[in-house]
PDB file of C-alpha atoms in Angstrom:
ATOM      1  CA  UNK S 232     146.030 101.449  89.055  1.00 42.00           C
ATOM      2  CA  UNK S 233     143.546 103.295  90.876  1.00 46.00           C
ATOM      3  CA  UNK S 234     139.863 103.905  91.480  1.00 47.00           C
ATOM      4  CA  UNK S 235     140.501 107.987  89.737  1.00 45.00           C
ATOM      5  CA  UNK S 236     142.401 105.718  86.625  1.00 48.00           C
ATOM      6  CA  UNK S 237     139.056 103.288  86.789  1.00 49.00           C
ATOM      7  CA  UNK S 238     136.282 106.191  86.770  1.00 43.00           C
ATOM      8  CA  UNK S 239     138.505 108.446  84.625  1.00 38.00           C
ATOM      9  CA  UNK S 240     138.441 105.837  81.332  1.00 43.00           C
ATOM     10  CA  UNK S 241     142.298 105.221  81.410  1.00 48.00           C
ATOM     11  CA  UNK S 242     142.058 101.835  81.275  1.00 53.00           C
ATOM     12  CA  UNK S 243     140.531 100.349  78.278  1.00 51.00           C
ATOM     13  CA  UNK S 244     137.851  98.608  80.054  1.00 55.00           C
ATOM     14  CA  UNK S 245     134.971 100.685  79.904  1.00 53.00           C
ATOM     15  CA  UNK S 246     135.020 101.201  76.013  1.00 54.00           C
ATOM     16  CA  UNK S 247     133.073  99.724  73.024  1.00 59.00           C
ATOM     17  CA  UNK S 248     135.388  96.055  72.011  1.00 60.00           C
ATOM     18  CA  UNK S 249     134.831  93.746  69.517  1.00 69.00           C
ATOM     19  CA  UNK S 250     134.242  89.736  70.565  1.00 71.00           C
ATOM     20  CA  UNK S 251     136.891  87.713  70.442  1.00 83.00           C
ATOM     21  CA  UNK S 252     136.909  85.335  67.692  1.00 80.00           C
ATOM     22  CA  UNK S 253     140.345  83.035  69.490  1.00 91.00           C
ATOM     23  CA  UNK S 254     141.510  82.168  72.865  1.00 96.00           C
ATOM     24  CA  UNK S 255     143.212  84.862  74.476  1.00 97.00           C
ATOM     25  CA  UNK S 256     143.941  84.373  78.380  1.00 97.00           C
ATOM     26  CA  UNK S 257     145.268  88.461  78.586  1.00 97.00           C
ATOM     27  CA  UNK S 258     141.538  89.843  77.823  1.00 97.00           C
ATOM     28  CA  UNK S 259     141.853  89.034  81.432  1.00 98.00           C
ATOM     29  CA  UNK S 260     142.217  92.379  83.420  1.00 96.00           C
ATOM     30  CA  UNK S 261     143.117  92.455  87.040  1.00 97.00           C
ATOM     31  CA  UNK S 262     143.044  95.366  89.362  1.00 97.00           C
ATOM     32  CA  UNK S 263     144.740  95.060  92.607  1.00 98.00           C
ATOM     33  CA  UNK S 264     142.836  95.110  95.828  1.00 98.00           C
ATOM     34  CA  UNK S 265     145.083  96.699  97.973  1.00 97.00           C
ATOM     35  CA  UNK S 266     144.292 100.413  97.234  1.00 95.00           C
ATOM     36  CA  UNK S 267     140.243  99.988  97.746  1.00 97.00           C
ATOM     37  CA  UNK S 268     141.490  98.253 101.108  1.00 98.00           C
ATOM     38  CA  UNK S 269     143.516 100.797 101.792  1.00 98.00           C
ATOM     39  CA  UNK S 270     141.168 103.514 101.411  1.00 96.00           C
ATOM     40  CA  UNK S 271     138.451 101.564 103.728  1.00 97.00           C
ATOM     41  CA  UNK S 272     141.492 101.334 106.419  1.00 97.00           C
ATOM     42  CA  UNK S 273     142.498  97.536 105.789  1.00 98.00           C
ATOM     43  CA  UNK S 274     145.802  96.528 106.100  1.00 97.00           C
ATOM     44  CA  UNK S 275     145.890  94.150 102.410  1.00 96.00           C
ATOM     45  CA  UNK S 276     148.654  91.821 104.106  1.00 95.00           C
ATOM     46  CA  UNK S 277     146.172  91.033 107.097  1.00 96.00           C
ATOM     47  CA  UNK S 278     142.928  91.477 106.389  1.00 97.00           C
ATOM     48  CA  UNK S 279     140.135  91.537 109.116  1.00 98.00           C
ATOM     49  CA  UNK S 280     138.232  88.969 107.282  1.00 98.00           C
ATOM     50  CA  UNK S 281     137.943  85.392 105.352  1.00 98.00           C
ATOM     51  CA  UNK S 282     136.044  85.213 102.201  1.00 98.00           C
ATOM     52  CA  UNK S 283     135.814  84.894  98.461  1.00 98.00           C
ATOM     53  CA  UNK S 284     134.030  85.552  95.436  1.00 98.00           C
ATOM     54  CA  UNK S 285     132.030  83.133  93.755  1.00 98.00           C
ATOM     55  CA  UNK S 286     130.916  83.699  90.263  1.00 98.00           C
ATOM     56  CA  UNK S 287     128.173  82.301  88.242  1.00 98.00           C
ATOM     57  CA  UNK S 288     129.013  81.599  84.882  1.00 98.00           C
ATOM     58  CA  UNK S 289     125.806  81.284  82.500  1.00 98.00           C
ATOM     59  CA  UNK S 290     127.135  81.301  78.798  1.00 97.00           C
ATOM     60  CA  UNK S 291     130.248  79.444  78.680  1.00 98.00           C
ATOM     61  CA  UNK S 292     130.749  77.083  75.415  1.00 98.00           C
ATOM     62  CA  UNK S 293     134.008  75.653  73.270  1.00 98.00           C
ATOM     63  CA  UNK S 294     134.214  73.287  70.416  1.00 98.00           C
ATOM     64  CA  UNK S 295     134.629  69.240  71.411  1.00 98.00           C
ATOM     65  CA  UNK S 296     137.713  67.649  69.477  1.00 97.00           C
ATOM     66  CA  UNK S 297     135.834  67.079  66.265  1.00 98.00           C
ATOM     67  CA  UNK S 298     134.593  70.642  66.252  1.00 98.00           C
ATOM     68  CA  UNK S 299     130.927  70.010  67.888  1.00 98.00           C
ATOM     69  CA  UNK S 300     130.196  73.159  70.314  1.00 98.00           C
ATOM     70  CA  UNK S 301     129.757  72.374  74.142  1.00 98.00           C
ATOM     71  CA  UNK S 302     127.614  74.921  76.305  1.00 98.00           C
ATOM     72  CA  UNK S 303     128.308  74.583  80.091  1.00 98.00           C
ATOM     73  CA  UNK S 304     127.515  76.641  83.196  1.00 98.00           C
ATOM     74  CA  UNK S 305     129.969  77.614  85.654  1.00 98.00           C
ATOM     75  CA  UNK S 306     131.193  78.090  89.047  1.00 98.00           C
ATOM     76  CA  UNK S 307     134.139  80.156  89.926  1.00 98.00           C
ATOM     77  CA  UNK S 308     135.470  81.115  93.317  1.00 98.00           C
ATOM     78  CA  UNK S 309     138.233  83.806  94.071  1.00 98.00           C
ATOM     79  CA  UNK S 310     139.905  83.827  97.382  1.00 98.00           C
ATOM     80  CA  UNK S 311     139.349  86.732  99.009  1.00 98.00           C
ATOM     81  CA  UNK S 312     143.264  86.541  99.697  1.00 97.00           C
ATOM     82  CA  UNK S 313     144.046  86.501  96.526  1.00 98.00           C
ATOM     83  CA  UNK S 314     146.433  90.226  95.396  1.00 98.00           C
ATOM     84  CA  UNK S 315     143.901  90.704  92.673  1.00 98.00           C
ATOM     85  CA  UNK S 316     140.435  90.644  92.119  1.00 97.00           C
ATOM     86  CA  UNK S 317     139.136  90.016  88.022  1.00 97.00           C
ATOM     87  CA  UNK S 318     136.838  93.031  86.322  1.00 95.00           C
ATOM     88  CA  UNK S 319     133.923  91.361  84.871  1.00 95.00           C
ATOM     89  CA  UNK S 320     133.466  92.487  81.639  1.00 93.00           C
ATOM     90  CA  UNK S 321     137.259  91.305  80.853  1.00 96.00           C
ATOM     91  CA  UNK S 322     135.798  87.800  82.410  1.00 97.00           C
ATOM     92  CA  UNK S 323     132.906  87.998  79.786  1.00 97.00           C
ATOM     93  CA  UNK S 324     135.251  88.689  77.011  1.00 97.00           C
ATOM     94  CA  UNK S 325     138.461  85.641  78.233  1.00 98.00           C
ATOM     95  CA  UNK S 326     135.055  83.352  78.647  1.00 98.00           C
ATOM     96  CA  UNK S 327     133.806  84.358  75.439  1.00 97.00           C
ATOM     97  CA  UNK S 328     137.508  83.726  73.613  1.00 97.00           C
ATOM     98  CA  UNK S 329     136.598  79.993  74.502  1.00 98.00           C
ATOM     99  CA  UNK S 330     133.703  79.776  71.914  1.00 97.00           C
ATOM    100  CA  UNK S 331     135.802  78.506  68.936  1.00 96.00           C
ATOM    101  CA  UNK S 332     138.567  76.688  70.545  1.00 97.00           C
ATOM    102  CA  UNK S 333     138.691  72.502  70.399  1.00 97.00           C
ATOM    103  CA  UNK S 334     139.522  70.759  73.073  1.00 98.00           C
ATOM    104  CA  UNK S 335     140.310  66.889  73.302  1.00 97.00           C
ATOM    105  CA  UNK S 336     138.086  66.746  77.092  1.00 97.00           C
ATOM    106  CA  UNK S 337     136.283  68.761  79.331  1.00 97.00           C
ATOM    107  CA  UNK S 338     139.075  68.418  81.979  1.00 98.00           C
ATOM    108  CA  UNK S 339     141.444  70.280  79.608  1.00 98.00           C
ATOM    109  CA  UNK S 340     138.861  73.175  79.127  1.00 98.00           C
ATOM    110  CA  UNK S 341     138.324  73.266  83.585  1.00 98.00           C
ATOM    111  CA  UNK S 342     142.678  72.966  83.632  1.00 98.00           C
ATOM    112  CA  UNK S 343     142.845  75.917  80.629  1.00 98.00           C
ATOM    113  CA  UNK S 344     140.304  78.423  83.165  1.00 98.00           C
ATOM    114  CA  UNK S 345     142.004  77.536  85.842  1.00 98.00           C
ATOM    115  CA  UNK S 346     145.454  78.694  85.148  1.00 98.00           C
ATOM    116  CA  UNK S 347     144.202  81.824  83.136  1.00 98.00           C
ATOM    117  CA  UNK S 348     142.118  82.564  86.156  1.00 98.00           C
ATOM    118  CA  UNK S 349     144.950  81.959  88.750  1.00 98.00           C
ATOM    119  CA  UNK S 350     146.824  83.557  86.650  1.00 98.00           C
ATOM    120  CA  UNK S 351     144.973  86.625  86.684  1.00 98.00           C
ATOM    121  CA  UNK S 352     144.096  86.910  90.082  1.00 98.00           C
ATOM    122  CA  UNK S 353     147.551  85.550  91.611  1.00 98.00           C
ATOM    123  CA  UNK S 354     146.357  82.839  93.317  1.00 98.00           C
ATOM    124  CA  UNK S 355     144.407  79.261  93.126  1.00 98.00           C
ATOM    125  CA  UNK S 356     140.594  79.792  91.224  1.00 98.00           C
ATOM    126  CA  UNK S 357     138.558  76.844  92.054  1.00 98.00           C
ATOM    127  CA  UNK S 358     136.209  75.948  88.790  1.00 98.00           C
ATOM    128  CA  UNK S 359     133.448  73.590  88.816  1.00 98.00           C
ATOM    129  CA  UNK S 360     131.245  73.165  85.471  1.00 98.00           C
ATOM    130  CA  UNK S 361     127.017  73.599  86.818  1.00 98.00           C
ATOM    131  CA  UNK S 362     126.115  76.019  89.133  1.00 98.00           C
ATOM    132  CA  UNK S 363     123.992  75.832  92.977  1.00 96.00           C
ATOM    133  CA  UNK S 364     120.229  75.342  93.145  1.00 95.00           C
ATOM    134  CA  UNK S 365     117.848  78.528  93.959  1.00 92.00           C
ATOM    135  CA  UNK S 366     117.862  79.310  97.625  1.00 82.00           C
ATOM    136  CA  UNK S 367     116.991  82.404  98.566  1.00 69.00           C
ATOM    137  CA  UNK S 368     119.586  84.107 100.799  1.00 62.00           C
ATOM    138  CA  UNK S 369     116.543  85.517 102.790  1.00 71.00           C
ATOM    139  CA  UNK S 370     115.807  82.308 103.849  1.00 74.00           C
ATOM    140  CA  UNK S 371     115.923  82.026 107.701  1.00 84.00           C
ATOM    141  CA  UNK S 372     116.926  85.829 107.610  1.00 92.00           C
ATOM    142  CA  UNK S 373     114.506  88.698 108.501  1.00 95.00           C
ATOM    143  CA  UNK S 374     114.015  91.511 106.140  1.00 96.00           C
ATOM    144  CA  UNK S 375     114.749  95.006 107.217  1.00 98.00           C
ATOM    145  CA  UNK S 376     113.006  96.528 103.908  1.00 98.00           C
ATOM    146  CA  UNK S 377     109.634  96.725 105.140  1.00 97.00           C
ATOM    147  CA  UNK S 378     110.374  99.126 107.716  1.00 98.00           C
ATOM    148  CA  UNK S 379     108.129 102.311 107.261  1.00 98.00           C
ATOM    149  CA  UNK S 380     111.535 104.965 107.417  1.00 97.00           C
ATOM    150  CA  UNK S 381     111.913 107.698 105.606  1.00 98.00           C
ATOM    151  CA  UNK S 382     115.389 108.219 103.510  1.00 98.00           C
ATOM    152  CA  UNK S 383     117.233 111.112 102.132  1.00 96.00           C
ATOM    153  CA  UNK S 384     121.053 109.836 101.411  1.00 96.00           C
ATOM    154  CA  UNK S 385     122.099 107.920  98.431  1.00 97.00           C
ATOM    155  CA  UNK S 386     125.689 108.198  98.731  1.00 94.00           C
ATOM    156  CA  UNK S 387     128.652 108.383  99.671  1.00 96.00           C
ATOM    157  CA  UNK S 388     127.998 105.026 102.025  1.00 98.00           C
ATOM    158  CA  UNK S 389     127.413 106.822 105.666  1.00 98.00           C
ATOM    159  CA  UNK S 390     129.024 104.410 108.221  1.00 98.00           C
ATOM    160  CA  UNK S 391     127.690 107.170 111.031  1.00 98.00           C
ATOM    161  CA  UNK S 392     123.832 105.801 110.194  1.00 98.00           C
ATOM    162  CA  UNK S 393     124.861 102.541 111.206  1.00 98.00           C
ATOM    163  CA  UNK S 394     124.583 102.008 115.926  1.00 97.00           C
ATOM    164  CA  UNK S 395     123.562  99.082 118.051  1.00 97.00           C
ATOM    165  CA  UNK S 396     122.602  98.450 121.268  1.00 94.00           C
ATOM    166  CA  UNK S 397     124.529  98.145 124.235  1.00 84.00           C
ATOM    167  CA  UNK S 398     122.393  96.126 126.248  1.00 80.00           C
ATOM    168  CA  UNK S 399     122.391  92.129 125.930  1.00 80.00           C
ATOM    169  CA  UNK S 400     123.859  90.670 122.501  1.00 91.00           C
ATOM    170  CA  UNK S 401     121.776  88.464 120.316  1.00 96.00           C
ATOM    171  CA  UNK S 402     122.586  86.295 117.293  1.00 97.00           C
ATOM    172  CA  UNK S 403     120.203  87.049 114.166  1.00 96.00           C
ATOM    173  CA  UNK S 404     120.544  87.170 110.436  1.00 97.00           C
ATOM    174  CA  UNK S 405     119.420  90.277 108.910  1.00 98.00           C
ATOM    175  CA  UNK S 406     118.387  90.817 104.806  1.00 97.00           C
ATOM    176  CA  UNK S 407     117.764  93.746 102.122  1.00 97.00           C
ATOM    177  CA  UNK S 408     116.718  93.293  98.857  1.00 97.00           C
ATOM    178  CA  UNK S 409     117.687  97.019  98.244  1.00 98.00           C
ATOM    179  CA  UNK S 410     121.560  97.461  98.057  1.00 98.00           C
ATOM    180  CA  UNK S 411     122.192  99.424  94.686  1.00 98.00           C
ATOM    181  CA  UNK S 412     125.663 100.456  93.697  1.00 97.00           C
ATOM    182  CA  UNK S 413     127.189 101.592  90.525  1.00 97.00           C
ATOM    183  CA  UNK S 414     129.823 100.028  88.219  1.00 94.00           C
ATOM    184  CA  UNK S 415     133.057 102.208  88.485  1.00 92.00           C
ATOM    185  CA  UNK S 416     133.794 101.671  84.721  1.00 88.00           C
ATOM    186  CA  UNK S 417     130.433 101.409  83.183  1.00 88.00           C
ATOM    187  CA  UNK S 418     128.414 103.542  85.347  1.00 91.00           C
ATOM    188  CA  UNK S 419     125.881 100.805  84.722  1.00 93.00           C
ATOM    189  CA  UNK S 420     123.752 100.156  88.136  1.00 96.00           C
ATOM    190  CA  UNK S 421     124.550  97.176  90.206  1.00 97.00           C
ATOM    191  CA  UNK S 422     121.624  95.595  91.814  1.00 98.00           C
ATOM    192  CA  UNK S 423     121.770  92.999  94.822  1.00 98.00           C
ATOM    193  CA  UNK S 424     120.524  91.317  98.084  1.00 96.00           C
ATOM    194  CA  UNK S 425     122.491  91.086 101.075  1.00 97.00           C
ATOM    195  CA  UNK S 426     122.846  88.955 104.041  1.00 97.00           C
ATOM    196  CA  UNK S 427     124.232  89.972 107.267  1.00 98.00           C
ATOM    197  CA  UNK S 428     124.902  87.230 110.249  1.00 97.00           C
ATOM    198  CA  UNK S 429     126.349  88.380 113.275  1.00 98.00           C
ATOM    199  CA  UNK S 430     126.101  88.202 117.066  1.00 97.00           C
ATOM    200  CA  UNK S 431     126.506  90.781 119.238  1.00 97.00           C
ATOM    201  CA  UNK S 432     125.145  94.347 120.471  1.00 97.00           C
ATOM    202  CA  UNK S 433     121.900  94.189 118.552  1.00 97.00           C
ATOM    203  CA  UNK S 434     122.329  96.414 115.403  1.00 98.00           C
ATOM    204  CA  UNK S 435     119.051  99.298 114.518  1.00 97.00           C
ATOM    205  CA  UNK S 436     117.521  98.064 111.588  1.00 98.00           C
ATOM    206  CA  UNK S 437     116.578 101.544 110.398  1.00 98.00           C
ATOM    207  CA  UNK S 438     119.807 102.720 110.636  1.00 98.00           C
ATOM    208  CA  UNK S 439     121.399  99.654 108.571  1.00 98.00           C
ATOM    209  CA  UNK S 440     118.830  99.868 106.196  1.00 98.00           C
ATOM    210  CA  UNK S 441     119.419 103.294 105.427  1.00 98.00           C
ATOM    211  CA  UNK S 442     123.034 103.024 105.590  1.00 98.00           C
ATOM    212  CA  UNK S 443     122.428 100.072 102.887  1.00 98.00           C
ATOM    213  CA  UNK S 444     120.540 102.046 100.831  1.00 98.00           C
ATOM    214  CA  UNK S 445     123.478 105.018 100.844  1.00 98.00           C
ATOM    215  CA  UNK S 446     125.552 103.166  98.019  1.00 98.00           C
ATOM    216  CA  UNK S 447     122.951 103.740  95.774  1.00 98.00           C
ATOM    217  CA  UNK S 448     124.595 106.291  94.001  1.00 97.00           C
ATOM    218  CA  UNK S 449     128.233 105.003  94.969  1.00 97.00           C
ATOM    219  CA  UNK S 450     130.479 104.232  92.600  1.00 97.00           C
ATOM    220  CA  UNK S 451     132.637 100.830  93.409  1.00 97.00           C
ATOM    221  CA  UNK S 452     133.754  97.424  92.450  1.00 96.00           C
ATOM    222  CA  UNK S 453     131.332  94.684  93.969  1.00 97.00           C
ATOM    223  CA  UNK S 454     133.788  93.106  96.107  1.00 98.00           C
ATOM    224  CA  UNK S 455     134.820  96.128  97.614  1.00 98.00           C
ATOM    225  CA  UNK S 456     131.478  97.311  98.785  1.00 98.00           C
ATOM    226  CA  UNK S 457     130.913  94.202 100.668  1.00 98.00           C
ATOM    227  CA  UNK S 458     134.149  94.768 102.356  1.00 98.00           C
ATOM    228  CA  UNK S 459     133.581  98.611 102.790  1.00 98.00           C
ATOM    229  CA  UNK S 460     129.901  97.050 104.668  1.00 98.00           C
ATOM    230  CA  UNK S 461     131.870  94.720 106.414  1.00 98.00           C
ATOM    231  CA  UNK S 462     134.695  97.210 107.799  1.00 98.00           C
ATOM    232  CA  UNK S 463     131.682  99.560 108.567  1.00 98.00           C
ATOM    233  CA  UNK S 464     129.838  97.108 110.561  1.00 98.00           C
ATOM    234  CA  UNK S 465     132.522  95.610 112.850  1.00 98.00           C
ATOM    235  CA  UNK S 466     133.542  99.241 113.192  1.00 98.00           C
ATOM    236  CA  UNK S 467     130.549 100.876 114.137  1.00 98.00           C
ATOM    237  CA  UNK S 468     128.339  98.198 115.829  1.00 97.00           C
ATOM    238  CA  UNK S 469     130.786  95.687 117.084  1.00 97.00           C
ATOM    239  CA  UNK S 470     129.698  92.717 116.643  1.00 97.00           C
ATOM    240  CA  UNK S 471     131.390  89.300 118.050  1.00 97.00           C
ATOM    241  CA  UNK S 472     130.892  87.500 114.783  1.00 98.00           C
ATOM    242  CA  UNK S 473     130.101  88.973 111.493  1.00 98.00           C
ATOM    243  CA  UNK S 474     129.272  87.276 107.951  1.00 98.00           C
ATOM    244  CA  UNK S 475     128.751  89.605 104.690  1.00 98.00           C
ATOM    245  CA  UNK S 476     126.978  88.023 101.525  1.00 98.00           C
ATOM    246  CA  UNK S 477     125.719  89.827  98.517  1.00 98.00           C
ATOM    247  CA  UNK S 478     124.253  88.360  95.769  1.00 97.00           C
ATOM    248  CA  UNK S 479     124.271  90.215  92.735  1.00 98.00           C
ATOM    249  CA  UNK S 480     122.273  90.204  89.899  1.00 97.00           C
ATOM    250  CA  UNK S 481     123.298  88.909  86.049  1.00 96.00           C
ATOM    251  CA  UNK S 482     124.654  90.993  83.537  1.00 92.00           C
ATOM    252  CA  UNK S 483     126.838  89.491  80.475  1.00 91.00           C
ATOM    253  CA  UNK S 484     125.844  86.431  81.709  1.00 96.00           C
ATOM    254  CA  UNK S 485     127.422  86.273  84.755  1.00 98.00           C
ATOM    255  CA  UNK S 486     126.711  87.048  88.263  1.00 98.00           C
ATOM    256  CA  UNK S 487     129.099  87.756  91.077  1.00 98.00           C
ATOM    257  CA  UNK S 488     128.462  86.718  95.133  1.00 98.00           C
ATOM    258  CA  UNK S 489     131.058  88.045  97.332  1.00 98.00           C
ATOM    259  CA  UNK S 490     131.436  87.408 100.680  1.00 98.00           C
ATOM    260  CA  UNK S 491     133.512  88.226 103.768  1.00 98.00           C
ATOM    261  CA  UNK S 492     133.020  87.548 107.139  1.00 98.00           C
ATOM    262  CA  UNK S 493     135.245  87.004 110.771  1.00 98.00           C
ATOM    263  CA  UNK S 494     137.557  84.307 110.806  1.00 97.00           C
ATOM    264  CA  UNK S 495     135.544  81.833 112.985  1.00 94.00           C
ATOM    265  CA  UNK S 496     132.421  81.870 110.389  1.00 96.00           C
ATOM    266  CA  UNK S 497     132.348  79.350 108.046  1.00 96.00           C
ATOM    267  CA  UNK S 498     131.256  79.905 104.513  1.00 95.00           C
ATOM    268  CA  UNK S 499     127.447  79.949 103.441  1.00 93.00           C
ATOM    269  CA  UNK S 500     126.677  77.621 101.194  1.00 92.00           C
ATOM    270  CA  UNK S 501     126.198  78.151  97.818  1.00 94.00           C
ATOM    271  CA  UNK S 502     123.098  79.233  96.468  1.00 93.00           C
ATOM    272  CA  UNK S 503     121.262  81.860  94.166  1.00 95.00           C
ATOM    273  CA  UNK S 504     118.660  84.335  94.475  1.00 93.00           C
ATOM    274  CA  UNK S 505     115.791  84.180  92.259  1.00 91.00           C
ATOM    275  CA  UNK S 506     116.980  87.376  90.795  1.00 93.00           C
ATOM    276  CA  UNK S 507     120.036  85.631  89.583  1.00 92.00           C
TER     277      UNK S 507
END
């Protein structure tokens, strides 16, 4: 499967389906990750990075064991190692199969997602029923969006707008509210905020922000644009440390956050935006 199979319809993914009315773990559709990674220059058996992708899950609900429904929330994290990453709208539909199924406890429903999710994605999904508080990834970050630049590319992403300085490094978190891509099988726009940590050569803001801002037209999977920003970055600016979070917006009632970042960088902790 690749990204020309994705865009060109061959998959069944980006066509009108019905709802599923019973459980069905293989509405599940993975697409490998190696061939993105491949085309961004990363070796998929040693990746320069850590990370994962944590989904929000808003509309999750299944029958109790006398047939009363349940409605949950959701937390679910992909490794970022894992050989596959899940499409949403096959996540929508597998979380939607749930809605008339009874199950004797909720343990049994968290085991169920689990192994269809682990399944899927070829490796261990961690689920946890409720989701993180609000807390804005800006927080304690400075926004590059209010800078008064003009901009005239919207895609493909331009790694060449992206420099820093090569005088003394510094250690800053950086934010945009403005990175737009678009869903390879939809079309449909994908709106998010990121967060970049890093230390190092001192990256130009106007240059990162307009290097942001040329996905807008881009067509690709949300996890791989965070790793395309994340390959760009280290490549082109060279920081010590780096740490890549975007927080996407809902749609189906669910919201994805990937993140990748150098190996010694531990993981952010879980919030959402007040978009989400």
């Amino acid at each position: 499967m690749n990204q020309n199979d994705i865009r060109h319809g061959d998959i069944p993914l980006g066509r009108e389906v019905a709802y599923p009315d019973r459980y069905d773990p293989s509405l599940l559709f993975p697409i490998p990750r190696a061939q993105a990674r491949a085309e961004i220059g990363v070796d998929d058996a040693a990746p320069p990075f850590v990370g994962h992708d944590r989904w929000h899950a808003y509309e999750l609900s299944w029958l109790d064991a006398r047939g009363k429904p349940v409605v949950e929330t959701a937390t679910l994290t992909v490794p970022a190692t894992s050989p596959q990453l899940i499409e949403s709208k096959s996540l929508k539909l597998y979380l939607n199969s749930l809605n008339g199924v009874r199950f004797e406890s909720t343990g049994d429903v968290r085991a169920a997602i689990i192994a269809d999710l682990s399944a899927a994605a070829g490796a261990t999904v961690e689920v946890v029923f409720g989701l993180p508080p609000f807390a804005e990834a800006a927080e304690g970050a400075e926004s590059i969006d209010g800078q008064d630049i003009a901009i005239d590319r919207y895609g493909p992403p331009d790694a060449t707008l992206l420099a820093a300085d090569d005088g003394d490094g510094v250690e800053e978190t950086l934010h945009s509210a403005l990175l737009k891509s678009n869903c390879p099988v939809t079309g449909q726009p994908d709106w998010a905020g990121v967060r970049i940590a890093y230390r190092g050569p001192r990256i130009d803001r106007a240059g990162l922000l307009r290097y942001l801002v040329s996905f807008r037209d881009h067509a690709e999977f949300h996890e791989q644009c965070v790793e395309r920003i994340f390959v760009d970055l280290m490549a082109r600016c060279r920081p010590d440390t780096l740490s890549v979070e975007a927080r996407y917006t809902r749609r189906g009632g669910l919201d994805i956050n990937p993140w990748r970042a150098t190996a010694d960088v531990d993981a952010p902790a879980a919030g959402r935006d007040a978009r989400q």
